[in-house]
XYZ file of C-alpha atoms in Angstrom:
190
model
C -18.222 -0.034 -8.038
C -16.990 3.388 -8.377
C -17.281 3.720 -4.412
C -15.123 0.702 -4.125
C -12.363 1.699 -6.357
C -12.389 5.228 -4.792
C -12.143 3.280 -1.073
C -9.071 1.102 -2.575
C -7.454 4.113 -4.326
C -7.788 5.969 -0.977
C -6.356 3.041 1.156
C -3.365 2.785 -1.122
C -2.429 6.478 -0.477
C -3.118 6.055 3.261
C -1.720 2.423 4.207
C 0.242 1.664 1.091
C 1.777 -1.306 2.507
C -1.188 -2.870 4.177
C -3.344 -2.351 0.821
C -0.440 -3.419 -1.267
C 0.170 -6.331 0.688
C -3.624 -7.675 0.675
C -3.681 -6.986 -3.215
C -0.637 -8.978 -3.632
C -1.806 -12.096 -1.554
C -5.509 -12.040 -3.192
C -3.804 -12.075 -6.824
C -1.277 -14.727 -6.205
C -3.787 -16.776 -4.435
C -6.104 -16.279 -7.168
C -3.575 -16.868 -10.117
C -2.780 -20.280 -8.287
C -6.670 -21.342 -8.169
C -6.842 -20.227 -12.013
C -3.420 -22.416 -12.587
C -4.731 -25.191 -11.006
C -8.235 -24.994 -12.269
C -7.940 -23.735 -15.849
C -4.557 -24.725 -16.738
C -3.605 -27.809 -14.663
C -7.449 -28.886 -14.800
C -7.548 -30.185 -11.039
C -11.225 -30.005 -10.456
C -11.958 -31.557 -6.971
C -7.990 -32.210 -6.688
C -7.248 -28.878 -5.847
C -4.376 -28.619 -3.784
C -5.591 -26.004 -0.897
C -2.008 -26.157 0.689
C -0.500 -24.856 -2.396
C -2.865 -22.021 -2.684
C -2.235 -20.770 1.049
C 1.421 -20.934 0.148
C 1.293 -18.684 -2.913
C -0.978 -16.585 -0.824
C 1.269 -16.277 1.849
C 4.364 -15.678 -0.491
C 2.194 -12.513 -2.296
C 1.161 -10.866 1.057
C 4.166 -11.804 3.310
C 6.947 -11.674 0.957
C 6.273 -10.112 -2.866
C 3.774 -7.077 -1.411
C 6.359 -5.473 1.000
C 9.305 -5.958 -1.137
C 7.569 -4.509 -4.094
C 6.023 -1.827 -2.104
C 9.328 -0.827 -1.104
C 10.892 -1.016 -4.551
C 8.439 1.100 -6.026
C 8.811 3.727 -3.216
C 12.299 3.677 -4.030
C 11.883 4.098 -7.533
C 9.475 6.905 -7.267
C 12.102 8.680 -5.243
C 14.715 8.493 -7.828
C 14.560 12.066 -9.606
C 15.471 12.221 -13.318
C 16.232 15.015 -15.800
C 13.040 14.192 -18.181
C 10.306 12.163 -17.920
C 11.291 10.208 -21.084
C 14.546 9.125 -19.156
C 12.923 8.572 -15.914
C 10.726 5.497 -17.578
C 14.084 4.433 -19.369
C 16.071 4.099 -16.368
C 13.392 3.142 -14.197
C 12.147 0.412 -16.612
C 14.775 -0.971 -18.519
C 17.839 -0.392 -16.267
C 16.416 -0.535 -12.999
C 13.322 -2.706 -12.608
C 14.015 -5.241 -15.446
C 17.576 -5.745 -14.964
C 18.086 -5.322 -11.098
C 14.772 -6.408 -9.807
C 13.445 -9.248 -11.962
C 16.441 -11.401 -11.822
C 16.645 -11.304 -8.386
C 12.744 -11.701 -8.230
C 12.438 -14.626 -10.405
C 15.099 -16.689 -8.386
C 13.682 -15.647 -5.048
C 10.231 -16.629 -6.568
C 11.384 -20.530 -7.090
C 13.510 -20.659 -4.061
C 10.991 -19.307 -1.770
C 8.393 -21.995 -3.344
C 11.412 -24.935 -2.705
C 11.764 -23.657 0.822
C 7.860 -23.120 1.606
C 7.079 -26.794 0.200
C 9.640 -27.865 2.644
C 11.695 -28.978 -0.119
C 14.744 -26.752 0.372
C 17.108 -29.029 -1.152
C 15.221 -28.714 -4.704
C 15.854 -24.854 -4.487
C 18.834 -24.821 -6.761
C 17.498 -27.489 -9.289
C 14.275 -25.481 -9.506
C 15.902 -22.183 -9.972
C 18.552 -23.582 -12.544
C 15.772 -25.140 -14.842
C 12.959 -22.408 -14.595
C 15.090 -19.234 -14.787
C 16.047 -18.530 -18.268
C 12.735 -19.363 -19.706
C 10.995 -17.637 -16.917
C 13.190 -14.320 -17.326
C 12.358 -14.332 -21.117
C 8.708 -14.597 -20.545
C 8.845 -11.889 -17.767
C 10.614 -9.350 -20.286
C 8.174 -10.320 -23.114
C 5.075 -9.321 -20.469
C 6.615 -6.513 -18.097
C 8.772 -4.597 -20.538
C 5.681 -3.164 -22.083
C 3.570 -3.096 -19.081
C 6.353 -1.016 -17.198
C 6.663 1.254 -19.895
C 3.314 2.290 -20.034
C 3.264 1.957 -16.152
C 5.906 4.607 -15.580
C 4.894 6.762 -18.384
C 1.245 7.318 -17.773
C 0.138 5.871 -14.420
C 0.241 8.015 -11.056
C 2.648 6.491 -8.669
C 0.317 5.199 -5.952
C -1.394 3.201 -8.745
C 1.748 1.664 -10.246
C 1.496 -1.645 -8.026
C -2.039 -1.963 -8.929
C -1.271 -1.969 -12.342
C 1.583 -4.411 -12.233
C -0.868 -6.423 -9.964
C -3.416 -6.878 -12.344
C -0.964 -7.848 -14.900
C 0.526 -10.107 -12.394
C -2.896 -12.028 -11.889
C -1.992 -13.718 -15.268
C 1.766 -13.748 -14.589
C 0.941 -15.377 -11.219
C -1.021 -18.208 -13.058
C 1.980 -18.400 -15.271
C 4.417 -18.910 -12.431
C 2.220 -20.893 -10.388
C 1.802 -23.670 -13.254
C 5.517 -23.334 -14.039
C 6.583 -24.114 -10.408
C 4.212 -27.189 -10.348
C 5.941 -28.139 -13.514
C 9.391 -27.788 -12.234
C 8.570 -29.592 -8.946
C 7.111 -32.314 -11.013
C 10.233 -32.131 -13.144
C 12.526 -32.636 -10.009
C 10.234 -35.538 -8.840
C 10.558 -37.341 -11.804
C 14.216 -36.868 -12.138
C 14.756 -38.262 -8.847
C 11.921 -41.176 -9.367
C 9.647 -39.924 -6.795
C 5.817 -40.380 -7.189
C 4.529 -36.813 -7.118
C 1.074 -37.662 -7.442
C 0.886 -38.915 -3.630
């Protein structure tokens, strides 16, 4: 196990984009499987296209954006380590990135599901509750992350926490999709 972790750590240093995208893809896909099997209890009715969609989102959209984002945050210099944590987490990460990322997630899912016309309604209904829950999870995570974790491992820390967060996002997205279908009188079970 230690050799696998060493190899993974080396990959994050040598090929950060590839390693981070692969990590995000696996964790988003796994989060969806947990959402469908544990939260929604779908059993044999598992939606494999949905899992593929979330995996694609993680690896092709989220992973590259977050790799670049953390690279940017790591390059910003501050007068003290305490200021670095405060500004990176509170002002930059959670005040700038999170509001955009939440809207982007629900909008992307609508588009990837072929329901671009539902994007605005989905974002509007899910945005505020998701932001509030995100801050409850990621403010403490990011404070610890930026205060104690080496920069090349920060996306890994966020990704591990994100496994559980992705489970929530997947379930929340499915619920928003159902709510919009119900409001339009569409049978969403087909």
